[in-house]
Amino acid sequence: MSMVFETEIIHEKQKAIVISKKNYSFLDGLKARLQKASVEYFFSSRAPNNLKIFDYCFLINEGLNADIIKKYPEKKIIFILLSQKGKVPHDFKYRNAKVVSVQGTHLEESDIDKILWFAFSKTSEDFLKLAPKSLAKPGFEATRKFDWKRFTTRKFIFLTIIFLVFIYHTLFVVPLLISAAATWASYNRLKKEDIARSENSLQTAGFYLKLTKRLYSLPRPTFRLLGFALFVDNAVDLLERGQTVMVEVVSLTKNGKQLASLLFAKNKTATVKSDVALRLTLANRSLDVISENLAVMAENLPARFRLVDAIELLTKSEKILDYFQTIVSSPIQKKYLIFFANNRELRPGGGFLGSFGILRMADYTIEGLEVYDVYDADGQLTVKVDPPQPIAEFLNQPYWFLRDSNFSPDFLENYERALFFLEKEMNLSGFDGSILITTSAIENILSPFGDLHVSDYKETVNAQNFYLKTQFQVERDFFPGSTQKRNFLSSLINQIFINLDRVSFADLGSMIKKSLDEKQIVAYVEDKGVQSFLDSTFWSGRVIEPKCNIQENCIIDFVFPYDANLGANKANYFVNKNLYLKTSVDADGKISHVLSIQYKNSSPSLVFPTGLYRNYFQVLLPKDSFVESVTKNGVLVEDIDQADDVYKRVGFFFEVAPKETVEIKINYSLSRYVSSQKEIYQFIIQKQIGAPNSDFVLELKPASNIQVLNQNFSPIVKGREIVYNTSLSTDKIFLIELVKQ
C-alpha cells in the first residue's frame, strides 16, 4: 500500500492595528476597507507594549513618535494627524513610516481609500495631505452639505405631490378615529355610572367630530366623483348619531335620578310640580331622539349589534312612560293593587299570596306603598266561599280566601277574584290596575342595589339573602294577625325608594324587563289602550287565545302546563322541572304528541320549609284534542279531571318525595290532519307565571310523505327528525310549514 503526501499552502492574513484615544466616526469605514482588503483589523486606545505581530500600525493623533519607528523597522507605521497645524519636520525621513495630514476630523469613503492606497503602496512619497470636500471650515469637524439636487428631481417632485394629495384626502381619518375612540370610552364609562367622565369623553368626541367634518368637506367632491363618498358619509353619520344617542342617554340618566327623588317628595310647591312635569317631558323627548337615531343606525350596522332589540325596548319604554306621565299628573288619585307572590310555594297564578300592597299616586307625587299581610284581610272575611275542588281536597281548606285566590293561570281572572275578596274582607275597591311581583322578581330588582341596610331590623338585605331574611322575619313567632312580615317588607321597600337615586337605572331597567319577560312580574290596567300594549308584549300574564292570524290554512296547537303546590311548604325552591314534547305526523297527516315532564325534588328532608312536593298538575290543550293516556313513572293515572271550555283542561294530583324524581307523560292527538295543501302548523307553549325557567325540547318526526318546508327556528336535523332545544323562559310560538305529498 503506497502513501500519498499532499502539500497545503496556507496564506496567512496580514494584521493591522489602529491606535486612537477617540472613537472617530470614520473608524468603522477604515475597518470595513481593511477587512475587504483581507487585512485583519485590531483597535486599541493606547499603544501596546509589543507591535511585532502587526504588519501595519495606524496611529491617529498620537504625534510623530520616532521611537516606535526605530523599534520596529520592519513594520509599516502610518501617522494620521487630524486638525493639526504646522508642517512635518524636514529631518523626519524614515523608510518604514508615512504621514497623513487631514484638515478636520471627518473623512469621506474616498479619503479612506486614498489613505490605504498611500499606506500599502511602495511609492517613495512619505507625506499625504487631505482636505475633505465636506469640510465646512478649516479647523472644525466637517459637516455634510445639503444636497438640493436630490429634492429637485422629477421622481422626488412626483412622489411629493402624490404624498400631499394623499394627506389632503385622508387627513380627516385621524380625528375621525379619535372621535370614535372617545365615544366608545364615553359609553363604557356610562355603563359604570361614571357620568362626569362620560360627559368629558363626549365633549372630546364632539370636538374631533367637528374637526373631521371640516377636514372631510375639502376632499368630499373627489370622493363623490370616485364613488367613495357614501361610505365615508355613512361612517360620519353613524358616529354623529351615536354621539347624539350618548348625549341623550346621559341626559336621561341624570334626569331620571332627579325624578326619582322629586316624585317621592311630599307637599310639593307649584314650582316643583312644574319641574317634575318638565322632566317627564324631557325624558319622553330623550327616548324619542334615542329611538329615532337608533332606527337609522340599525339600517347601516350588522345585526350583531342588536339595535333592533334596543329599539323595541325603547318603544315599550316610551309607551310605559306616556302612561305613567298621564296617571302621575292626574289631580285625581290613582290606586294600584300590588300582589307579592311567593313562587317558592308555586300556585297557578304565580305563587302563594302572602302579602299585598296599595300604591297611590296623584298630582306628580308617588304617595307611597302601603303593605298588608294577607292574613289581616282573610281574618275579616264574613262570607263563606267554596274553594276549587283541589284546594278543598288536597289542602284541606273548606273555604276559599284571598291567599289562595290565584288558582287560575290567567292573571286577569285572579285579579278580578282578588277584588271580590278584598271588597268582602276590607271594603277595598276602585283600583286602576294591578301588578303581581314574585319573590324571584324582587331578587332581580334588588341585585342592582347591592346591600341595603334595613335599620329598623338591623339587617343587611341583598338579592342573595332576601328570601332567607324574609322567611326568618316572617316565621319567627308567627301567629295569625301578627304584623312582622308587613313591617319588614314596608321597611325594605322604603329603603329601595330611598336608594333609587344611587342605583344604575340601566341595570335596574334590565332587571325589571327580565322579570316581565320571564313572567315574574305581570300587570293589568283599566286603560284599554295600555292593556292592549301589555297583552301584545306578553307582560299581562294572560292565557293566549289559540287562534291563527297568519293564513287560512293553519293548524293550531297549544299546550300550557302549570302546577299548584298544595303541600303548605316552600318545596318549589328545590324542585327542578324539564319538559320534552315529541310530536309525530303519520302518513295520513295525523298529529300526535307525547308530552313528558320530569320533576326532581332536591329537598334535603321532610322538615319545613322543604319537604314533600304535593302538586296538583294541570295542562291546557286544544279543545278538540283527544287525550289517549296519562302516566306517572310508567303507571297509568286513572283519577283525572277533564273539562272542555275554550281549552281542554286535564288535571290530577301527584307527589314527589325528597331526593326523588317523577316523570309525567301525556299522550294526546289533534283532530285536524295535515292536508295536501301547504299549511302552517302553529304550536304555542306557555310558561306559568312565577315558574322558574325550564329546559324544553321539541322533537318533530314527520312521515316520509310529509314535507317540512320551513320553520321560524333553527333546529338540529337528524334524518327526518328535527330537534330544537331551548329554555322555557317565556311563552314560545313555533311556526312550521308542512305539506302532505
Coordinates of N, CA and C in Angstrom, one line a residue, residues 90-300:
H90 N 11.6 68.6 8.5 CA 12.4 68.2 7.3 C 13.2 67.0 7.6
D91 N 13.6 66.8 8.8 CA 14.5 65.6 9.1 C 13.7 64.4 9.4
F92 N 12.4 64.4 9.3 CA 11.5 63.2 9.6 C 11.5 62.4 8.3
K93 N 12.5 61.6 8.1 CA 12.6 60.7 6.9 C 13.0 59.3 7.4
Y94 N 11.9 58.5 7.3 CA 12.1 57.1 7.6 C 11.5 56.2 6.5
R95 N 12.2 55.1 6.3 CA 11.8 54.2 5.2 C 10.5 53.5 5.5
N96 N 10.2 53.2 6.8 CA 9.0 52.4 7.1 C 7.9 53.3 7.7
A97 N 8.0 54.6 7.6 CA 7.0 55.5 8.1 C 6.4 56.4 7.1
K98 N 5.1 56.7 7.2 CA 4.4 57.7 6.3 C 3.5 58.5 7.2
V99 N 3.2 59.8 6.7 CA 2.4 60.7 7.4 C 1.3 61.2 6.6
V100 N 0.0 61.2 7.2 CA -1.2 61.7 6.5 C -1.7 62.9 7.4
S101 N -1.8 64.0 6.8 CA -2.3 65.2 7.5 C -3.7 65.5 6.9
V102 N -4.7 65.5 7.9 CA -6.1 65.7 7.5 C -6.6 67.1 8.1
Q103 N -7.2 67.9 7.2 CA -7.8 69.1 7.7 C -9.2 68.8 8.2
G104 N -9.4 68.9 9.5 CA -10.6 68.5 10.1 C -10.6 67.1 10.7
T105 N -11.7 66.6 11.1 CA -11.8 65.2 11.8 C -12.7 64.3 11.0
H106 N -13.2 64.7 9.9 CA -14.2 63.9 9.2 C -13.5 63.4 7.9
L107 N -13.7 62.1 7.6 CA -13.1 61.5 6.4 C -14.2 60.9 5.6
E108 N -14.3 61.2 4.3 CA -15.2 60.5 3.4 C -14.7 59.1 3.0
E109 N -15.5 58.3 2.4 CA -15.0 57.0 1.9 C -13.9 57.1 1.0
S110 N -13.9 58.1 0.1 CA -12.9 58.3 -0.9 C -11.6 58.7 -0.2
D111 N -11.7 59.4 0.9 CA -10.4 59.8 1.6 C -9.8 58.6 2.3
I112 N -10.6 57.7 2.8 CA -10.1 56.4 3.4 C -9.4 55.6 2.4
D113 N -10.0 55.5 1.2 CA -9.4 54.8 0.1 C -8.0 55.3 -0.3
K114 N -7.9 56.7 -0.3 CA -6.6 57.3 -0.6 C -5.6 57.0 0.5
I115 N -6.0 57.0 1.8 CA -5.1 56.7 2.9 C -4.5 55.3 2.8
L116 N -5.4 54.3 2.5 CA -5.0 52.9 2.4 C -4.1 52.7 1.2
W117 N -4.4 53.4 0.0 CA -3.6 53.2 -1.1 C -2.2 53.8 -0.8
F118 N -2.1 54.9 -0.1 CA -0.9 55.6 0.2 C -0.1 54.7 1.2
A119 N -0.8 54.0 2.1 CA -0.1 53.2 3.1 C 0.4 51.9 2.5
F120 N -0.3 51.3 1.6 CA 0.1 50.0 1.1 C 1.0 50.1 -0.1
S121 N 1.1 51.3 -0.8 CA 1.9 51.4 -2.0 C 3.4 51.5 -1.7
K122 N 4.2 51.2 -2.6 CA 5.6 51.3 -2.5 C 6.2 52.6 -3.0
T123 N 5.3 53.6 -3.1 CA 5.8 54.9 -3.6 C 6.8 55.5 -2.6
S124 N 7.7 56.3 -3.1 CA 8.7 57.0 -2.3 C 8.2 58.1 -1.5
E125 N 6.9 58.6 -1.9 CA 6.3 59.7 -1.1 C 6.0 59.2 0.3
D126 N 6.3 60.1 1.3 CA 6.1 59.7 2.6 C 5.2 60.7 3.3
F127 N 4.5 61.6 2.6 CA 3.6 62.6 3.2 C 2.4 62.8 2.3
L128 N 1.2 62.7 2.9 CA -0.1 62.9 2.1 C -0.9 63.9 2.9
K129 N -1.4 64.9 2.2 CA -2.2 66.0 2.8 C -3.7 65.9 2.2
L130 N -4.7 65.8 3.1 CA -6.1 65.7 2.7 C -6.9 66.9 3.2
A131 N -7.8 67.4 2.3 CA -8.7 68.4 2.7 C -10.1 67.9 2.2
P132 N -10.9 67.2 3.0 CA -12.2 66.6 2.6 C -13.1 67.7 2.1
K133 N -13.9 67.3 1.0 CA -14.8 68.3 0.4 C -15.9 68.7 1.3
S134 N -16.3 67.9 2.3 CA -17.4 68.2 3.2 C -17.0 69.1 4.3
L135 N -15.8 69.5 4.4 CA -15.3 70.3 5.5 C -15.9 71.7 5.3
A136 N -16.5 72.2 6.4 CA -17.2 73.5 6.4 C -16.2 74.6 6.6
K137 N -15.4 74.5 7.6 CA -14.3 75.5 7.9 C -13.1 74.8 8.3
P138 N -11.9 75.3 8.0 CA -10.7 74.7 8.4 C -10.6 74.7 9.9
G139 N -10.2 73.6 10.5 CA -10.0 73.6 12.0 C -11.3 73.1 12.7
F140 N -12.4 72.9 12.0 CA -13.6 72.4 12.6 C -14.0 71.1 11.9
E141 N -14.8 70.3 12.7 CA -15.3 69.0 12.1 C -16.2 69.2 10.9
A142 N -16.0 68.5 9.9 CA -16.7 68.7 8.7 C -18.1 68.3 8.8
T143 N -19.0 69.0 8.1 CA -20.5 68.6 8.1 C -20.9 68.5 6.6
R144 N -21.8 67.6 6.4 CA -22.3 67.3 5.0 C -23.1 68.4 4.5
K145 N -22.8 68.9 3.3 CA -23.6 70.0 2.7 C -24.9 69.5 2.2
F146 N -25.9 70.3 2.4 CA -27.3 69.9 2.0 C -27.4 69.8 0.5
D147 N -27.8 68.7 0.0 CA -27.8 68.4 -1.5 C -29.2 68.7 -2.0
W148 N -29.4 70.0 -2.5 CA -30.7 70.4 -3.0 C -31.0 69.6 -4.3
K149 N -30.1 69.1 -5.0 CA -30.4 68.4 -6.2 C -31.2 67.2 -6.0
R150 N -31.0 66.5 -4.9 CA -31.8 65.3 -4.6 C -33.3 65.6 -4.5
F151 N -33.7 66.9 -4.1 CA -35.0 67.2 -3.9 C -35.6 68.0 -5.1
T152 N -34.9 68.0 -6.2 CA -35.4 68.7 -7.4 C -35.6 67.8 -8.6
T153 N -35.4 66.5 -8.3 CA -35.6 65.5 -9.4 C -37.1 65.3 -9.7
R154 N -37.4 64.9 -10.9 CA -38.7 64.7 -11.3 C -39.4 63.6 -10.4
K155 N -38.7 62.6 -10.1 CA -39.2 61.5 -9.3 C -39.6 62.0 -7.9
F156 N -38.7 62.8 -7.3 CA -39.0 63.3 -5.9 C -40.2 64.2 -6.0
I157 N -40.2 65.1 -7.0 CA -41.4 66.0 -7.1 C -42.7 65.3 -7.3
F158 N -42.6 64.3 -8.1 CA -43.9 63.5 -8.4 C -44.3 62.8 -7.1
L159 N -43.4 62.1 -6.4 CA -43.8 61.4 -5.1 C -44.3 62.4 -4.1
T160 N -43.7 63.6 -4.0 CA -44.1 64.6 -3.1 C -45.5 65.0 -3.4
I161 N -45.8 65.2 -4.6 CA -47.2 65.6 -5.0 C -48.2 64.5 -4.6
I162 N -47.8 63.3 -4.9 CA -48.7 62.1 -4.6 C -48.9 62.1 -3.1
F163 N -47.9 62.3 -2.3 CA -48.0 62.2 -0.8 C -48.9 63.3 -0.3
L164 N -48.7 64.6 -0.8 CA -49.5 65.7 -0.4 C -51.0 65.5 -0.8
V165 N -51.2 64.9 -1.9 CA -52.6 64.6 -2.4 C -53.2 63.6 -1.4
F166 N -52.5 62.6 -1.1 CA -52.9 61.5 -0.2 C -53.3 62.1 1.2
I167 N -52.4 62.9 1.7 CA -52.6 63.6 3.0 C -53.9 64.5 3.0
Y168 N -54.0 65.2 1.9 CA -55.2 66.1 1.7 C -56.5 65.3 1.8
H169 N -56.5 64.1 1.2 CA -57.7 63.3 1.1 C -57.9 62.4 2.3
T170 N -56.9 62.2 3.1 CA -57.1 61.3 4.3 C -56.8 61.9 5.6
L171 N -56.5 63.1 5.7 CA -56.2 63.7 7.0 C -57.4 63.7 7.9
F172 N -58.6 63.7 7.4 CA -59.8 63.6 8.3 C -59.9 62.3 9.1
V173 N -59.2 61.3 8.6 CA -59.3 59.9 9.2 C -58.8 60.0 10.7
V174 N -57.8 60.7 10.9 CA -57.2 60.8 12.3 C -58.2 61.3 13.3
P175 N -58.8 62.5 13.1 CA -59.8 63.0 14.1 C -61.0 62.1 14.1
L176 N -61.3 61.4 13.0 CA -62.5 60.5 13.0 C -62.2 59.4 13.9
L177 N -61.0 58.8 13.9 CA -60.7 57.7 14.8 C -60.7 58.1 16.2
I178 N -60.1 59.3 16.5 CA -60.1 59.8 17.9 C -61.5 60.0 18.4
S179 N -62.3 60.6 17.5 CA -63.7 60.8 18.0 C -64.4 59.5 18.3
A180 N -64.2 58.5 17.4 CA -64.8 57.2 17.6 C -64.4 56.5 18.9
A181 N -63.0 56.6 19.2 CA -62.5 56.1 20.4 C -63.0 56.8 21.7
A182 N -63.2 58.1 21.6 CA -63.7 58.9 22.7 C -65.2 58.5 23.0
T183 N -65.9 58.3 21.9 CA -67.3 57.9 22.0 C -67.5 56.6 22.7
W184 N -66.6 55.6 22.3 CA -66.6 54.3 22.9 C -66.2 54.4 24.4
A185 N -65.3 55.3 24.7 CA -64.9 55.4 26.1 C -66.0 56.0 26.9
S186 N -66.8 57.0 26.3 CA -67.9 57.5 27.0 C -69.0 56.5 27.3
Y187 N -69.2 55.6 26.3 CA -70.2 54.5 26.5 C -69.8 53.6 27.7
N188 N -68.5 53.2 27.7 CA -68.0 52.3 28.8 C -68.1 53.0 30.1
R189 N -67.8 54.3 30.2 CA -67.9 55.0 31.5 C -69.3 55.2 31.9
L190 N -70.2 55.3 31.0 CA -71.6 55.5 31.3 C -72.1 54.2 31.9
K191 N -71.7 53.0 31.3 CA -72.1 51.7 31.9 C -71.7 51.6 33.3
K192 N -70.6 52.2 33.7 CA -70.1 52.1 35.1 C -70.7 53.3 35.9
E193 N -71.7 54.0 35.4 CA -72.3 55.1 36.1 C -71.3 56.2 36.4
D194 N -70.2 56.3 35.6 CA -69.3 57.4 35.8 C -69.7 58.6 34.9
I195 N -70.7 59.3 35.3 CA -71.4 60.3 34.4 C -70.4 61.4 34.1
A196 N -69.7 61.9 35.0 CA -68.8 63.1 34.8 C -67.7 62.7 33.7
R197 N -67.1 61.6 33.9 CA -66.0 61.2 32.9 C -66.7 60.9 31.5
S198 N -67.9 60.3 31.6 CA -68.6 60.0 30.3 C -68.8 61.3 29.5
E199 N -69.3 62.4 30.3 CA -69.5 63.6 29.6 C -68.2 64.2 29.1
N200 N -67.2 64.1 29.8 CA -65.9 64.6 29.3 C -65.4 64.0 28.0
S201 N -65.6 62.6 28.0 CA -65.3 61.9 26.8 C -66.2 62.3 25.6
L202 N -67.4 62.6 25.9 CA -68.4 63.0 24.8 C -68.0 64.4 24.3
Q203 N -67.5 65.3 25.2 CA -67.0 66.6 24.7 C -65.8 66.5 23.8
T204 N -64.9 65.6 24.2 CA -63.7 65.3 23.3 C -64.2 64.7 22.0
A205 N -65.1 63.8 22.0 CA -65.6 63.2 20.8 C -66.3 64.2 19.9
G206 N -67.1 65.1 20.5 CA -67.7 66.1 19.7 C -66.8 67.1 19.0
F207 N -65.7 67.5 19.7 CA -64.7 68.4 19.2 C -64.0 67.7 17.9
Y208 N -63.6 66.5 18.1 CA -62.9 65.8 17.0 C -63.9 65.5 15.8
L209 N -65.1 65.3 16.1 CA -66.1 65.1 15.1 C -66.3 66.3 14.2
K210 N -66.3 67.5 14.9 CA -66.4 68.7 14.1 C -65.2 68.9 13.3
L211 N -64.0 68.6 13.8 CA -62.8 68.8 13.0 C -62.8 67.8 11.8
T212 N -63.3 66.6 12.1 CA -63.4 65.6 11.0 C -64.3 66.1 9.9
K213 N -65.4 66.7 10.2 CA -66.4 67.2 9.2 C -65.8 68.4 8.4
R214 N -65.0 69.2 9.1 CA -64.4 70.3 8.3 C -63.3 69.8 7.4
L215 N -62.5 68.9 7.9 CA -61.4 68.4 7.0 C -62.0 67.5 5.9
Y216 N -63.0 66.8 6.1 CA -63.6 65.9 5.1 C -64.3 66.8 4.0
S217 N -64.8 68.0 4.4 CA -65.6 68.8 3.4 C -64.7 69.2 2.2
L218 N -63.3 69.2 2.4 CA -62.4 69.6 1.3 C -62.3 68.5 0.3
P219 N -62.0 67.3 0.6 CA -61.8 66.2 -0.4 C -63.1 65.5 -0.8
R220 N -64.3 65.9 -0.2 CA -65.5 65.2 -0.4 C -65.9 65.2 -1.9
P221 N -65.7 66.4 -2.6 CA -66.1 66.3 -4.1 C -65.3 65.2 -4.8
T222 N -64.0 65.0 -4.5 CA -63.3 64.0 -5.1 C -63.8 62.6 -4.8
F223 N -64.2 62.4 -3.5 CA -64.8 61.1 -3.1 C -66.1 60.9 -3.8
R224 N -66.9 61.9 -4.0 CA -68.1 61.8 -4.7 C -67.9 61.4 -6.2
L225 N -66.9 62.0 -6.8 CA -66.5 61.7 -8.2 C -66.1 60.2 -8.3
L226 N -65.3 59.7 -7.3 CA -64.8 58.3 -7.4 C -65.8 57.3 -6.8
G227 N -66.9 57.8 -6.2 CA -68.0 56.9 -5.7 C -67.7 56.4 -4.3
F228 N -66.8 57.1 -3.6 CA -66.4 56.7 -2.2 C -67.2 57.5 -1.1
A229 N -67.8 58.5 -1.5 CA -68.4 59.5 -0.6 C -69.4 58.8 0.3
L230 N -70.2 57.9 -0.3 CA -71.3 57.3 0.5 C -70.8 56.6 1.7
F231 N -69.7 55.8 1.5 CA -69.2 55.0 2.6 C -68.7 56.0 3.8
V232 N -68.0 57.0 3.4 CA -67.5 57.9 4.4 C -68.6 58.7 5.0
D233 N -69.6 59.1 4.2 CA -70.7 59.9 4.8 C -71.5 59.0 5.8
N234 N -71.6 57.7 5.5 CA -72.3 56.8 6.4 C -71.5 56.7 7.7
A235 N -70.2 56.6 7.6 CA -69.4 56.5 8.8 C -69.5 57.7 9.7
V236 N -69.4 58.9 9.1 CA -69.5 60.1 9.9 C -70.9 60.2 10.5
D237 N -71.9 59.9 9.7 CA -73.3 60.0 10.2 C -73.6 59.0 11.3
L238 N -73.0 57.8 11.2 CA -73.2 56.8 12.3 C -72.6 57.3 13.6
L239 N -71.4 57.9 13.4 CA -70.7 58.4 14.6 C -71.4 59.6 15.2
E240 N -71.9 60.4 14.4 CA -72.7 61.6 14.9 C -73.9 61.2 15.6
R241 N -74.6 60.2 15.0 CA -75.9 59.7 15.6 C -75.5 59.0 16.9
G242 N -74.4 58.2 16.9 CA -74.0 57.5 18.1 C -73.8 58.5 19.3
Q243 N -73.1 59.6 18.9 CA -72.8 60.6 20.0 C -74.1 61.3 20.4
T244 N -75.1 61.5 19.5 CA -76.4 62.1 19.9 C -77.1 61.2 20.8
V245 N -77.0 59.9 20.5 CA -77.7 58.9 21.4 C -77.0 58.9 22.8
M246 N -75.7 59.0 22.8 CA -75.0 59.1 24.1 C -75.3 60.3 24.9
V247 N -75.4 61.4 24.2 CA -75.8 62.7 24.9 C -77.1 62.6 25.6
E248 N -78.1 62.0 24.8 CA -79.4 61.8 25.3 C -79.5 60.8 26.5
V249 N -78.7 59.7 26.4 CA -78.7 58.7 27.4 C -78.1 59.3 28.7
V250 N -77.1 60.1 28.6 CA -76.5 60.8 29.8 C -77.6 61.7 30.4
S251 N -78.2 62.5 29.5 CA -79.3 63.4 30.0 C -80.4 62.7 30.6
L252 N -80.8 61.6 30.0 CA -81.9 60.8 30.6 C -81.5 60.2 31.9
T253 N -80.2 59.7 32.1 CA -79.8 59.2 33.4 C -79.8 60.2 34.5
K254 N -79.3 61.4 34.2 CA -79.2 62.5 35.2 C -80.6 62.9 35.5
N255 N -81.5 63.0 34.5 CA -82.9 63.5 34.7 C -83.6 62.4 35.5
G256 N -83.4 61.1 35.2 CA -84.1 60.1 35.9 C -83.8 60.1 37.4
K257 N -82.5 60.3 37.7 CA -82.1 60.3 39.2 C -82.8 61.5 39.9
Q258 N -82.9 62.6 39.2 CA -83.6 63.8 39.8 C -85.1 63.5 40.0
L259 N -85.7 62.8 39.0 CA -87.1 62.5 39.1 C -87.4 61.5 40.2
A260 N -86.5 60.6 40.4 CA -86.7 59.5 41.4 C -86.8 60.2 42.8
S261 N -86.1 61.2 43.1 CA -86.2 61.9 44.4 C -87.4 62.8 44.4
L262 N -87.7 63.5 43.3 CA -88.8 64.5 43.3 C -90.1 63.8 43.4
L263 N -90.3 62.7 42.7 CA -91.6 62.0 42.7 C -92.1 61.6 44.1
F264 N -91.1 61.2 45.0 CA -91.5 60.7 46.3 C -91.5 61.9 47.3
A265 N -91.2 63.1 46.9 CA -91.2 64.2 47.9 C -92.7 64.6 48.1
K266 N -93.0 64.9 49.4 CA -94.4 65.2 49.8 C -94.5 66.8 49.8
N267 N -95.8 67.2 49.7 CA -96.1 68.6 49.9 C -95.4 69.5 48.9
K268 N -95.5 69.1 47.6 CA -94.7 69.9 46.6 C -95.4 71.2 46.3
T269 N -94.5 72.2 46.0 CA -95.0 73.5 45.6 C -95.3 73.5 44.1
A270 N -96.0 74.5 43.6 CA -96.3 74.6 42.2 C -95.1 74.5 41.3
T271 N -94.0 75.2 41.8 CA -92.7 75.2 41.1 C -92.1 73.8 40.9
V272 N -92.2 73.0 42.0 CA -91.6 71.7 42.0 C -92.4 70.8 41.1
K273 N -93.8 71.0 41.1 CA -94.6 70.2 40.2 C -94.3 70.5 38.8
S274 N -94.1 71.8 38.5 CA -93.8 72.2 37.1 C -92.4 71.5 36.7
D275 N -91.5 71.5 37.6 CA -90.2 70.9 37.4 C -90.4 69.4 37.1
V276 N -91.2 68.7 37.8 CA -91.4 67.3 37.6 C -92.1 67.1 36.2
A277 N -93.1 67.9 35.9 CA -93.7 67.8 34.6 C -92.7 68.0 33.4
L278 N -91.9 69.0 33.6 CA -90.9 69.3 32.6 C -89.9 68.2 32.4
R279 N -89.5 67.6 33.5 CA -88.5 66.5 33.5 C -89.1 65.3 32.8
L280 N -90.4 65.0 33.1 CA -91.1 63.9 32.4 C -91.2 64.1 30.9
T281 N -91.4 65.3 30.5 CA -91.5 65.7 29.1 C -90.1 65.5 28.5
L282 N -89.1 66.0 29.2 CA -87.7 65.8 28.6 C -87.3 64.4 28.5
A283 N -87.7 63.6 29.5 CA -87.4 62.1 29.4 C -88.1 61.5 28.2
N284 N -89.3 61.9 28.0 CA -90.0 61.4 26.8 C -89.3 61.8 25.5
R285 N -88.9 63.1 25.5 CA -88.2 63.6 24.3 C -86.9 62.8 24.1
S286 N -86.1 62.6 25.2 CA -84.9 61.9 25.1 C -85.1 60.5 24.5
L287 N -86.1 59.8 24.9 CA -86.5 58.5 24.4 C -86.8 58.5 22.9
D288 N -87.5 59.6 22.5 CA -87.8 59.8 21.1 C -86.6 59.9 20.2
V289 N -85.7 60.8 20.7 CA -84.4 61.1 20.0 C -83.6 59.8 19.9
I290 N -83.4 59.1 21.0 CA -82.6 57.9 21.0 C -83.2 56.9 20.1
S291 N -84.5 56.7 20.1 CA -85.2 55.7 19.3 C -85.0 56.0 17.8
E292 N -85.2 57.3 17.5 CA -85.1 57.8 16.1 C -83.7 57.5 15.5
N293 N -82.7 57.9 16.3 CA -81.3 57.7 15.8 C -80.9 56.3 15.7
L294 N -81.3 55.5 16.7 CA -81.0 54.0 16.6 C -81.7 53.3 15.5
A295 N -82.9 53.8 15.1 CA -83.6 53.2 14.0 C -82.8 53.4 12.7
V296 N -82.2 54.6 12.5 CA -81.4 54.9 11.3 C -80.1 54.1 11.4
M297 N -79.5 54.0 12.6 CA -78.2 53.3 12.7 C -78.4 51.8 12.4
A298 N -79.6 51.3 12.8 CA -79.8 49.8 12.6 C -79.8 49.4 11.2
E299 N -80.2 50.4 10.3 CA -80.2 50.1 8.9 C -78.8 50.0 8.3
N300 N -77.8 50.5 9.0 CA -76.4 50.6 8.4 C -75.4 49.7 9.2

